[in-house]
Amino acid sequence: MKNKKLLSDIKEYLKCYENQVLEDWYELIRHISVSETGEGIETCCDWIQKKMEEIGIQVTKYSVKPAPVLVGRFGNDPEKKTVLIYAHYDVKPAGERKLWHSDPFVPTVRDGKVYARGSADNKSPLMAHLKALEYFIRRKNPQVCLFSGCFSGKGKREVIRRKMEVPVNVIFVFEGDEECGSRGLEEFLAEHRTELAADLVFFSDGPKDPSGLPIIALGAKGDLSIHITVETMNRNVHARYAPVLPSAAWKLVEILGKCRSKDKILIPGFEEGILPFTEKEIEIMDKLPKSEDSLNTIYEAKSSNYGKDFYPRLLGQPTFNICWIKTGANGVVPAKAEALIDCRLVPDQDPEKVFQCIKRHVEMMGYDNVKIENDGYIPSSKTDVNTPYLPAVEEICRDIYGEYVIYPCRPSSAPDYLWTNVLKLPAIQVRWSDADSDNHAPNEHLSIKEYMDGIALTVCALQAVSEINEKD
């Protein structure tokens, strides 16, 4: 283990500062920051800015709408590499409170796991990144540890003597609108492209593979949201008229059934432009564990066993998913029916072209009073699997977790394209939340151990990047 000595030191450090390392994470969770409603966004952002400044980071708050962006900087040595670290401080709404076993905005520890909205997505990685930099700063400046766990057998406080330089320049970019599509961030990054120049973008956002192994992801699927509305009458009518009056619900079901049947998308042109996997990416996927049974067990699903097709389908195929359908009331023929369609797109699908394909396909069905709206999209992204930074990140994951998996393109969406397409930088993300962390759902949670390991991961990543000689 190349990082054995460093990891040993990190473990000692985290034991020494455990109370503060945990309490800062808990305090961030307590700051409600729901981007969908705007609740608490400004207050949470200001708290993070203050915390960053306390650590010693130079921070600028930018008034990006609808949520401010924080850009923090530490170090400006032209001889060192620069790592841009991304995270988001906003969260999804809590949803139905009755489904939570404890207050969603009060971190509650049960069986070594912290339950709260944002505990995993994305406030644990955000704080872990800050604590990783704080580790280097505190190791560089010897001081007396004032927290529990730092007492010798004789009751004396132990003094930290190990000096350690921050090995790279660090730029932090923290946003507060990721859960609503990172509105305004693309324009901000394009405007500030020069001052945000870096060698690598590194971030963590999302759970492990269903097998329980951390994921090194080199890209993300895009996300296209489509709202379909069908109206057949000016109001709902009694169900006795079902034999003679048109049901908006049935028309919507018919439309959706003509878009996707079983596992096949029936929309002409939908799958055009898909970038095929390279030989190396196929080789990587062939080594991935059989995770379908674990996934079915976690969610008590009765899904098909895809065998070798599991990961090619999960990572390499676009989706046409019905998120929700709204229609009718008790005992009526519905006059209106709506559906939200979520399409996860793979490289190099064009979201605008895909939307036009769907719209044209539905219009050609000949239904009257059907409205199709583009509710927004996030482009897909991809970092070359041959990037020189990948082996270094692999070695770190091996040392910390033992085993890991590589996703050439993760199946979920993220604003990863902002780094690869806008800033033109390689981006590597390591997903280390619990496989069943239930992001966006009731009782979202994260293991304390995963949070601590996430701090160690960022520390080792910064060190590893500094030791890579070639940039290409």
Short mmCIF file of C-alpha atoms in Angstrom, two decimals:
data_model
loop_
_atom_site.label_atom_id
_atom_site.label_comp_id
_atom_site.label_asym_id
_atom_site.label_seq_id
_atom_site.Cartn_x
_atom_site.Cartn_y
_atom_site.Cartn_z
CA MET A 1 0.00 0.00 0.00
CA LYS A 2 1.70 3.12 -1.28
CA ASN A 3 -0.54 5.33 0.86
CA LYS A 4 -0.19 3.25 4.03
CA LYS A 5 1.77 5.87 6.00
CA LEU A 6 -0.49 8.71 4.84
CA LEU A 7 -3.64 6.76 5.66
CA SER A 8 -2.29 5.90 9.08
CA ASP A 9 -1.68 9.58 9.76
CA ILE A 10 -5.16 10.52 8.51
CA LYS A 11 -6.73 7.92 10.79
CA GLU A 12 -4.83 9.35 13.76
CA TYR A 13 -5.88 12.86 12.80
CA LEU A 14 -9.57 11.97 12.40
CA LYS A 15 -9.59 10.26 15.77
CA CYS A 16 -8.07 13.35 17.30
CA TYR A 17 -10.54 15.77 15.71
CA GLU A 18 -13.53 13.43 15.53
CA ASN A 19 -15.96 15.64 17.46
CA GLN A 20 -15.38 18.67 15.27
CA VAL A 21 -15.23 16.66 12.04
CA LEU A 22 -18.65 15.22 12.81
CA GLU A 23 -20.23 18.33 14.30
CA ASP A 24 -19.40 20.50 11.26
CA TRP A 25 -21.09 17.90 9.05
CA TYR A 26 -24.13 17.81 11.34
CA GLU A 27 -24.35 21.60 11.44
CA LEU A 28 -24.30 21.79 7.65
CA ILE A 29 -27.16 19.28 7.52
CA ARG A 30 -29.16 21.37 10.02
CA HIS A 31 -29.03 24.29 7.60
CA ILE A 32 -32.08 23.65 5.43
CA SER A 33 -31.26 24.41 1.79
CA VAL A 34 -34.02 23.30 -0.57
CA SER A 35 -33.37 24.62 -4.07
CA GLU A 36 -36.87 23.77 -5.30
CA THR A 37 -38.40 26.34 -2.94
CA GLY A 38 -35.33 28.44 -2.13
CA GLU A 39 -35.80 27.77 1.59
CA GLY A 40 -32.60 28.42 3.53
CA ILE A 41 -30.35 28.63 0.45
CA GLU A 42 -28.77 32.00 1.28
CA THR A 43 -28.31 31.21 4.97
CA CYS A 44 -26.71 27.85 4.25
CA CYS A 45 -24.41 29.40 1.65
CA ASP A 46 -23.29 32.08 4.09
CA TRP A 47 -22.57 29.47 6.77
CA ILE A 48 -20.39 27.47 4.35
CA GLN A 49 -18.54 30.62 3.31
CA LYS A 50 -17.77 31.43 6.93
CA LYS A 51 -16.58 27.86 7.57
CA MET A 52 -14.30 27.98 4.52
CA GLU A 53 -12.81 31.28 5.66
CA GLU A 54 -12.17 29.83 9.13
CA ILE A 55 -10.16 27.04 7.50
CA GLY A 56 -8.07 29.60 5.63
CA ILE A 57 -9.65 29.47 2.18
CA GLN A 58 -10.03 32.68 0.17
CA VAL A 59 -13.72 32.73 -0.76
CA THR A 60 -15.81 34.80 -3.17
CA LYS A 61 -19.59 34.61 -3.19
CA TYR A 62 -21.11 35.18 -6.63
CA SER A 63 -24.74 36.24 -7.00
CA VAL A 64 -25.69 33.63 -9.56
CA LYS A 65 -29.46 33.24 -9.93
CA PRO A 66 -31.35 31.49 -8.46
CA ALA A 67 -28.68 30.36 -5.95
CA PRO A 68 -25.28 31.86 -5.14
CA VAL A 69 -22.05 30.13 -6.12
CA LEU A 70 -19.05 29.97 -3.80
CA VAL A 71 -15.56 29.87 -5.30
CA GLY A 72 -12.81 29.15 -2.81
CA ARG A 73 -9.08 29.17 -3.47
CA PHE A 74 -6.13 27.84 -1.57
CA GLY A 75 -2.66 28.15 -3.07
CA ASN A 76 -1.42 29.77 -6.24
CA ASP A 77 1.91 28.07 -6.85
CA PRO A 78 2.64 27.78 -10.60
CA GLU A 79 4.91 24.81 -9.85
CA LYS A 80 2.01 22.81 -8.43
CA LYS A 81 -0.92 21.21 -10.18
CA THR A 82 -4.39 22.62 -9.59
CA VAL A 83 -7.41 20.54 -8.63
CA LEU A 84 -10.93 21.93 -8.92
CA ILE A 85 -13.27 20.35 -6.37
CA TYR A 86 -17.00 20.57 -6.94
CA ALA A 87 -19.96 19.98 -4.62
CA HIS A 88 -23.49 21.27 -4.16
CA TYR A 89 -25.08 22.45 -0.93
CA ASP A 90 -28.73 22.29 -1.98
CA VAL A 91 -31.02 19.33 -1.26
CA LYS A 92 -34.32 17.89 -2.38
CA PRO A 93 -37.48 18.63 -0.36
CA ALA A 94 -38.11 16.27 2.55
CA GLY A 95 -41.33 15.01 0.98
CA GLU A 96 -43.90 13.27 3.18
CA ARG A 97 -42.74 13.77 6.77
CA LYS A 98 -44.74 10.78 7.99
CA LEU A 99 -42.46 8.49 6.00
CA TRP A 100 -39.40 9.68 7.92
CA HIS A 101 -38.47 7.90 11.15
CA SER A 102 -36.97 11.14 12.53
CA ASP A 103 -36.92 14.85 11.68
CA PRO A 104 -35.43 15.09 8.14
CA PHE A 105 -33.42 18.18 9.01
CA VAL A 106 -32.09 17.04 12.36
CA PRO A 107 -29.19 14.60 11.91
CA THR A 108 -30.02 11.45 13.87
CA VAL A 109 -27.50 8.65 14.40
CA ARG A 110 -28.81 5.09 14.33
CA ASP A 111 -26.53 2.07 14.00
CA GLY A 112 -23.58 4.17 12.92
CA LYS A 113 -25.56 5.94 10.19
CA VAL A 114 -26.66 9.57 10.05
CA TYR A 115 -30.28 10.00 8.90
CA ALA A 116 -31.30 13.36 7.45
CA ARG A 117 -32.02 15.05 4.15
CA GLY A 118 -28.68 15.88 2.53
CA SER A 119 -26.71 13.60 4.85
CA ALA A 120 -25.49 11.78 1.75
CA ASP A 121 -26.46 14.03 -1.16
CA ASN A 122 -24.33 16.12 -1.12
CA LYS A 123 -23.43 17.61 2.22
CA SER A 124 -21.18 14.78 3.33
CA PRO A 125 -18.85 15.05 0.29
CA LEU A 126 -18.86 18.85 0.53
CA MET A 127 -17.75 18.78 4.14
CA ALA A 128 -15.35 15.87 3.51
CA HIS A 129 -13.56 17.93 0.85
CA LEU A 130 -13.19 20.86 3.23
CA LYS A 131 -11.97 18.60 6.04
CA ALA A 132 -9.38 17.11 3.68
CA LEU A 133 -7.85 20.53 3.07
CA GLU A 134 -8.10 21.33 6.78
CA TYR A 135 -6.09 18.16 7.45
CA PHE A 136 -3.16 19.44 5.38
CA ILE A 137 -3.32 22.90 6.94
CA ARG A 138 -3.37 21.58 10.50
CA ARG A 139 -0.57 19.13 9.77
CA LYS A 140 1.49 21.98 8.37
CA ASN A 141 0.94 24.09 11.49
CA PRO A 142 1.64 22.00 14.64
CA GLN A 143 -0.80 22.74 17.43
CA VAL A 144 -2.31 21.27 20.56
CA CYS A 145 -5.35 19.13 19.89
CA LEU A 146 -8.26 20.35 21.99
CA PHE A 147 -10.75 17.62 21.17
CA SER A 148 -11.65 14.26 22.59
CA GLY A 149 -9.59 11.24 21.70
CA CYS A 150 -6.28 13.12 21.94
CA PHE A 151 -5.25 12.33 25.45
CA SER A 152 -2.27 10.17 26.32
CA GLY A 153 -2.38 7.57 29.01
CA LYS A 154 -1.16 10.16 31.51
CA GLY A 155 -3.98 12.54 30.65
CA LYS A 156 -1.75 15.03 28.82
CA ARG A 157 -2.75 16.54 25.52
CA GLU A 158 -0.69 15.26 22.62
CA VAL A 159 0.95 17.80 20.31
CA ILE A 160 0.75 17.26 16.55
CA ARG A 161 4.32 17.46 15.23
CA ARG A 162 4.05 16.22 11.65
CA LYS A 163 4.47 19.06 9.11
CA MET A 164 2.77 18.68 5.75
CA GLU A 165 2.38 21.03 2.80
CA VAL A 166 -0.82 21.21 0.78
CA PRO A 167 0.48 19.35 -2.31
CA VAL A 168 -1.67 21.12 -4.94
CA ASN A 169 -3.49 24.37 -5.55
CA VAL A 170 -7.17 23.87 -4.79
CA ILE A 171 -10.21 25.62 -6.27
CA PHE A 172 -13.57 24.89 -4.68
CA VAL A 173 -16.79 25.47 -6.65
CA PHE A 174 -19.90 24.99 -4.52
CA GLU A 175 -23.35 25.61 -6.02
CA GLY A 176 -26.86 25.67 -4.58
CA ASP A 177 -29.07 24.61 -7.48
CA GLU A 178 -27.86 21.15 -8.57
CA GLU A 179 -31.15 19.49 -7.66
CA CYS A 180 -32.97 21.88 -10.03
CA GLY A 181 -30.57 21.61 -12.96
CA SER A 182 -27.68 23.90 -11.92
CA ARG A 183 -29.43 26.93 -13.38
CA GLY A 184 -27.01 29.76 -14.15
CA LEU A 185 -23.88 27.72 -13.46
CA GLU A 186 -23.01 27.03 -17.10
CA GLU A 187 -23.02 30.73 -17.94
CA PHE A 188 -21.00 31.50 -14.81
CA LEU A 189 -18.33 28.93 -15.63
CA ALA A 190 -18.07 30.09 -19.24
CA GLU A 191 -17.57 33.66 -18.06
CA HIS A 192 -14.92 32.64 -15.52
CA ARG A 193 -13.24 29.90 -17.57
CA THR A 194 -9.76 31.46 -17.41
CA GLU A 195 -9.57 31.88 -13.64
CA LEU A 196 -11.00 28.40 -13.11
CA ALA A 197 -8.29 26.69 -15.16
CA ALA A 198 -7.17 23.45 -13.52
CA ASP A 199 -5.53 20.12 -14.27
CA LEU A 200 -8.36 17.96 -12.97
CA VAL A 201 -11.90 18.24 -11.61
CA PHE A 202 -12.54 15.91 -8.68
CA PHE A 203 -15.84 15.37 -6.88
CA SER A 204 -18.04 12.84 -5.09
CA ASP A 205 -21.80 12.69 -5.52
CA GLY A 206 -23.82 9.51 -5.22
CA PRO A 207 -23.96 5.99 -3.82
CA LYS A 208 -21.74 2.98 -4.34
CA ASP A 209 -22.46 0.18 -6.78
CA PRO A 210 -25.23 -2.22 -5.62
CA SER A 211 -22.42 -4.67 -4.77
CA GLY A 212 -21.27 -2.22 -2.08
CA LEU A 213 -18.10 -1.17 -3.90
CA PRO A 214 -17.16 2.48 -4.50
CA ILE A 215 -17.53 3.74 -8.06
CA ILE A 216 -14.94 5.63 -10.07
CA ALA A 217 -17.01 7.35 -12.76
CA LEU A 218 -15.64 9.02 -15.88
CA GLY A 219 -18.82 10.61 -17.10
CA ALA A 220 -22.54 10.91 -16.55
CA LYS A 221 -25.71 10.40 -18.51
CA GLY A 222 -27.65 13.44 -19.63
CA ASP A 223 -31.19 14.11 -18.44
CA LEU A 224 -34.11 15.28 -20.57
CA SER A 225 -37.44 16.01 -18.83
CA ILE A 226 -40.62 16.05 -20.91
CA HIS A 227 -44.13 17.01 -19.76
CA ILE A 228 -47.00 15.45 -21.73
CA THR A 229 -50.55 16.74 -21.24
CA VAL A 230 -53.71 15.26 -22.81
CA GLU A 231 -57.09 17.03 -22.61
CA THR A 232 -60.26 15.48 -24.04
CA MET A 233 -63.07 17.52 -22.40
CA ASN A 234 -63.56 20.75 -20.50
CA ARG A 235 -64.10 18.90 -17.17
CA ASN A 236 -64.33 15.48 -15.55
CA VAL A 237 -67.67 13.71 -15.90
CA HIS A 238 -69.41 10.85 -14.09
CA ALA A 239 -68.00 7.40 -14.88
CA ARG A 240 -71.33 6.29 -16.30
CA TYR A 241 -70.34 8.09 -19.50
CA ALA A 242 -67.16 5.99 -19.95
CA PRO A 243 -68.67 4.03 -22.90
CA VAL A 244 -69.29 7.18 -24.93
CA LEU A 245 -66.96 10.00 -23.76
CA PRO A 246 -63.16 10.15 -24.32
CA SER A 247 -60.90 9.44 -21.36
CA ALA A 248 -57.73 11.53 -21.22
CA ALA A 249 -56.16 8.88 -19.01
CA TRP A 250 -56.61 6.11 -21.56
CA LYS A 251 -55.32 8.31 -24.39
CA LEU A 252 -52.21 9.11 -22.36
CA VAL A 253 -51.65 5.41 -21.60
CA GLU A 254 -51.99 4.61 -25.30
CA ILE A 255 -49.47 7.32 -26.21
CA LEU A 256 -46.92 6.10 -23.69
CA GLY A 257 -47.42 2.50 -24.80
CA LYS A 258 -46.54 3.51 -28.35
CA CYS A 259 -43.32 5.15 -27.13
CA ARG A 260 -41.95 2.20 -25.19
CA SER A 261 -42.90 -1.46 -25.09
CA LYS A 262 -41.28 -3.83 -22.61
CA ASP A 263 -37.59 -2.79 -22.76
CA LYS A 264 -37.61 -1.32 -26.26
CA ILE A 265 -37.95 2.38 -27.08
CA LEU A 266 -40.16 2.68 -30.18
CA ILE A 267 -39.42 6.31 -31.07
CA PRO A 268 -37.70 6.66 -34.48
CA GLY A 269 -34.36 8.47 -34.21
CA PHE A 270 -34.30 8.34 -30.38
CA GLU A 271 -31.08 6.30 -30.21
CA GLU A 272 -29.22 8.05 -33.03
CA GLY A 273 -25.76 9.43 -32.26
CA ILE A 274 -24.99 7.10 -29.35
CA LEU A 275 -21.24 6.88 -28.81
CA PRO A 276 -20.31 3.18 -28.63
CA PHE A 277 -18.08 1.84 -25.87
CA THR A 278 -14.40 1.45 -26.69
CA GLU A 279 -12.61 -1.88 -26.35
CA LYS A 280 -11.03 -0.73 -23.08
CA GLU A 281 -14.40 0.33 -21.68
CA ILE A 282 -15.92 -3.03 -22.61
CA GLU A 283 -12.99 -4.73 -20.88
CA ILE A 284 -13.66 -2.64 -17.75
CA MET A 285 -17.36 -3.56 -17.73
CA ASP A 286 -16.58 -7.25 -18.18
CA LYS A 287 -14.74 -7.10 -14.84
CA LEU A 288 -17.62 -5.51 -12.95
CA PRO A 289 -19.32 -7.65 -10.27
CA LYS A 290 -22.71 -9.24 -10.79
CA SER A 291 -24.82 -6.59 -9.10
CA GLU A 292 -28.34 -7.25 -10.33
CA ASP A 293 -29.16 -9.66 -7.48
CA SER A 294 -27.88 -7.16 -4.89
CA LEU A 295 -29.99 -4.42 -6.48
CA ASN A 296 -33.09 -6.61 -6.41
CA THR A 297 -32.42 -7.53 -2.77
CA ILE A 298 -31.97 -3.91 -1.64
CA TYR A 299 -35.26 -2.80 -3.18
CA GLU A 300 -37.11 -6.15 -3.01
CA ALA A 301 -37.60 -5.89 -6.76
CA LYS A 302 -38.62 -8.63 -9.14
CA SER A 303 -36.47 -7.51 -12.04
CA SER A 304 -35.14 -9.60 -14.88
CA ASN A 305 -31.64 -11.00 -14.57
CA TYR A 306 -29.70 -9.39 -17.38
CA GLY A 307 -26.48 -11.34 -16.84
CA LYS A 308 -23.65 -9.86 -18.89
CA ASP A 309 -26.05 -7.27 -20.33
CA PHE A 310 -26.64 -5.68 -16.92
CA TYR A 311 -23.87 -3.04 -17.04
CA PRO A 312 -23.99 -2.36 -20.81
CA ARG A 313 -27.70 -1.63 -20.35
CA LEU A 314 -27.26 0.35 -17.12
CA LEU A 315 -24.34 2.48 -18.32
CA GLY A 316 -24.70 2.50 -22.09
CA GLN A 317 -28.40 2.67 -22.96
CA PRO A 318 -30.71 5.69 -22.85
CA THR A 319 -33.99 5.49 -20.96
CA PHE A 320 -37.62 6.54 -21.42
CA ASN A 321 -38.88 6.50 -17.84
CA ILE A 322 -42.32 7.52 -16.57
CA CYS A 323 -41.70 9.48 -13.36
CA TRP A 324 -45.36 10.14 -12.60
CA ILE A 325 -48.87 10.19 -14.06
CA LYS A 326 -51.60 12.51 -12.76
CA THR A 327 -55.23 12.19 -13.74
CA GLY A 328 -58.86 11.97 -12.67
CA ALA A 329 -60.68 11.51 -9.40
CA ASN A 330 -62.98 8.90 -7.88
CA GLY A 331 -65.76 7.69 -10.17
CA VAL A 332 -65.06 9.92 -13.18
CA VAL A 333 -63.99 9.85 -16.78
CA PRO A 334 -60.84 12.03 -16.61
CA ALA A 335 -60.82 15.10 -18.82
CA LYS A 336 -57.12 15.74 -18.33
CA ALA A 337 -54.07 13.52 -17.84
CA GLU A 338 -50.42 14.46 -17.41
CA ALA A 339 -47.14 12.56 -17.32
CA LEU A 340 -43.55 13.53 -16.60
CA ILE A 341 -41.06 11.61 -18.71
CA ASP A 342 -37.43 11.35 -17.68
CA CYS A 343 -34.96 10.39 -20.43
CA ARG A 344 -31.40 9.58 -19.34
CA LEU A 345 -29.23 10.14 -22.41
CA VAL A 346 -25.79 8.72 -23.15
CA PRO A 347 -22.85 10.28 -25.00
CA ASP A 348 -23.25 11.65 -27.75
CA GLN A 349 -27.04 12.01 -27.85
CA ASP A 350 -28.29 15.53 -28.50
CA PRO A 351 -31.10 16.38 -26.01
CA GLU A 352 -32.74 18.85 -28.40
CA LYS A 353 -32.81 16.31 -31.23
CA VAL A 354 -34.17 13.60 -28.92
CA PHE A 355 -36.98 15.92 -27.79
CA GLN A 356 -37.90 16.68 -31.39
CA CYS A 357 -37.96 12.94 -32.16
CA ILE A 358 -40.38 12.32 -29.28
CA LYS A 359 -42.57 15.28 -30.19
CA ARG A 360 -42.74 14.26 -33.86
CA HIS A 361 -43.51 10.63 -32.93
CA VAL A 362 -46.43 11.62 -30.68
CA GLU A 363 -47.81 14.14 -33.17
CA MET A 364 -47.82 11.49 -35.91
CA MET A 365 -50.09 9.30 -33.77
CA GLY A 366 -52.93 11.67 -34.67
CA TYR A 367 -54.26 12.44 -31.18
CA ASP A 368 -55.98 15.80 -30.65
CA ASN A 369 -55.28 18.14 -27.73
CA VAL A 370 -51.90 16.69 -26.81
CA LYS A 371 -49.28 19.10 -25.50
CA ILE A 372 -45.59 18.15 -25.30
CA GLU A 373 -43.19 20.45 -23.44
CA ASN A 374 -39.43 20.33 -22.92
CA ASP A 375 -38.96 20.86 -19.17
CA GLY A 376 -35.18 21.21 -19.52
CA TYR A 377 -32.14 19.02 -19.93
CA ILE A 378 -28.60 18.30 -18.80
CA PRO A 379 -26.14 17.15 -21.49
CA SER A 380 -24.17 13.93 -21.02
CA SER A 381 -20.43 13.97 -20.35
CA LYS A 382 -17.37 11.80 -20.80
CA THR A 383 -13.72 11.81 -19.73
CA ASP A 384 -11.31 9.64 -21.70
CA VAL A 385 -10.69 6.34 -19.90
CA ASN A 386 -7.00 6.77 -20.80
CA THR A 387 -6.61 9.90 -18.65
CA PRO A 388 -3.34 9.68 -16.65
CA TYR A 389 -5.23 10.54 -13.46
CA LEU A 390 -7.32 7.36 -13.48
CA PRO A 391 -4.56 4.93 -12.34
CA ALA A 392 -3.74 7.22 -9.41
CA VAL A 393 -7.38 7.34 -8.29
CA GLU A 394 -7.64 3.57 -8.73
CA GLU A 395 -4.66 3.04 -6.44
CA ILE A 396 -6.20 5.28 -3.77
CA CYS A 397 -9.51 3.40 -3.90
CA ARG A 398 -7.66 0.11 -3.67
CA ASP A 399 -5.78 1.26 -0.58
CA ILE A 400 -8.87 2.65 1.18
CA TYR A 401 -11.63 0.29 0.09
CA GLY A 402 -9.81 -2.80 -1.13
CA GLU A 403 -12.01 -3.20 -4.20
CA TYR A 404 -13.80 -0.74 -6.46
CA VAL A 405 -15.58 -0.55 -9.81
CA ILE A 406 -15.15 1.79 -12.77
CA TYR A 407 -18.13 3.23 -14.64
CA PRO A 408 -17.14 4.66 -18.04
CA CYS A 409 -20.40 6.61 -17.75
CA ARG A 410 -22.52 6.65 -14.59
CA PRO A 411 -26.21 5.83 -15.06
CA SER A 412 -27.44 8.93 -13.22
CA SER A 413 -27.09 12.55 -14.25
CA ALA A 414 -24.95 15.33 -12.86
CA PRO A 415 -23.61 18.66 -14.11
CA ASP A 416 -20.43 16.82 -15.12
CA TYR A 417 -20.69 18.30 -18.63
CA LEU A 418 -19.86 21.68 -17.09
CA TRP A 419 -16.32 20.47 -16.53
CA THR A 420 -15.80 18.35 -19.65
CA ASN A 421 -17.75 20.48 -22.16
CA VAL A 422 -17.57 24.01 -20.77
CA LEU A 423 -14.22 24.15 -18.95
CA LYS A 424 -12.75 21.42 -21.20
CA LEU A 425 -11.19 19.60 -18.24
CA PRO A 426 -10.94 15.91 -17.35
CA ALA A 427 -13.27 15.03 -14.49
CA ILE A 428 -13.16 12.05 -12.15
CA GLN A 429 -15.83 11.37 -9.59
CA VAL A 430 -15.70 8.78 -6.84
CA ARG A 431 -19.11 7.75 -5.50
CA TRP A 432 -18.80 6.49 -1.92
CA SER A 433 -22.17 6.93 -0.20
CA ASP A 434 -23.86 3.77 1.07
CA ALA A 435 -25.34 1.72 -1.78
CA ASP A 436 -28.74 2.03 -0.07
CA SER A 437 -28.35 5.65 1.06
CA ASP A 438 -31.76 6.53 -0.45
CA ASN A 439 -30.82 9.90 -1.89
CA HIS A 440 -33.94 12.03 -2.57
CA ALA A 441 -36.10 9.52 -0.67
CA PRO A 442 -37.39 9.44 2.93
CA ASN A 443 -34.79 8.37 5.52
CA GLU A 444 -31.79 9.36 3.43
CA HIS A 445 -28.68 8.36 5.35
CA LEU A 446 -24.91 7.95 5.32
CA SER A 447 -22.60 5.82 7.43
CA ILE A 448 -20.16 7.75 9.59
CA LYS A 449 -17.43 5.39 8.37
CA GLU A 450 -18.12 6.35 4.73
CA TYR A 451 -17.86 10.03 5.63
CA MET A 452 -14.51 9.47 7.33
CA ASP A 453 -13.25 7.38 4.43
CA GLY A 454 -14.40 10.15 2.07
CA ILE A 455 -12.12 12.61 3.87
CA ALA A 456 -9.21 10.20 3.52
CA LEU A 457 -10.02 9.70 -0.15
CA THR A 458 -9.85 13.42 -0.93
CA VAL A 459 -6.60 13.82 1.03
CA CYS A 460 -4.99 10.96 -0.91
CA ALA A 461 -6.39 12.21 -4.22
CA LEU A 462 -4.78 15.62 -3.78
CA GLN A 463 -1.50 13.99 -2.86
CA ALA A 464 -1.66 11.55 -5.79
CA VAL A 465 -2.43 14.25 -8.37
CA SER A 466 0.59 16.23 -7.20
CA GLU A 467 2.84 13.26 -7.96
CA ILE A 468 1.74 12.74 -11.57
CA ASN A 469 4.38 14.02 -13.95
CA GLU A 470 2.50 14.06 -17.24
CA LYS A 471 -0.59 16.17 -17.76
CA ASP A 472 -1.84 14.53 -20.93
#
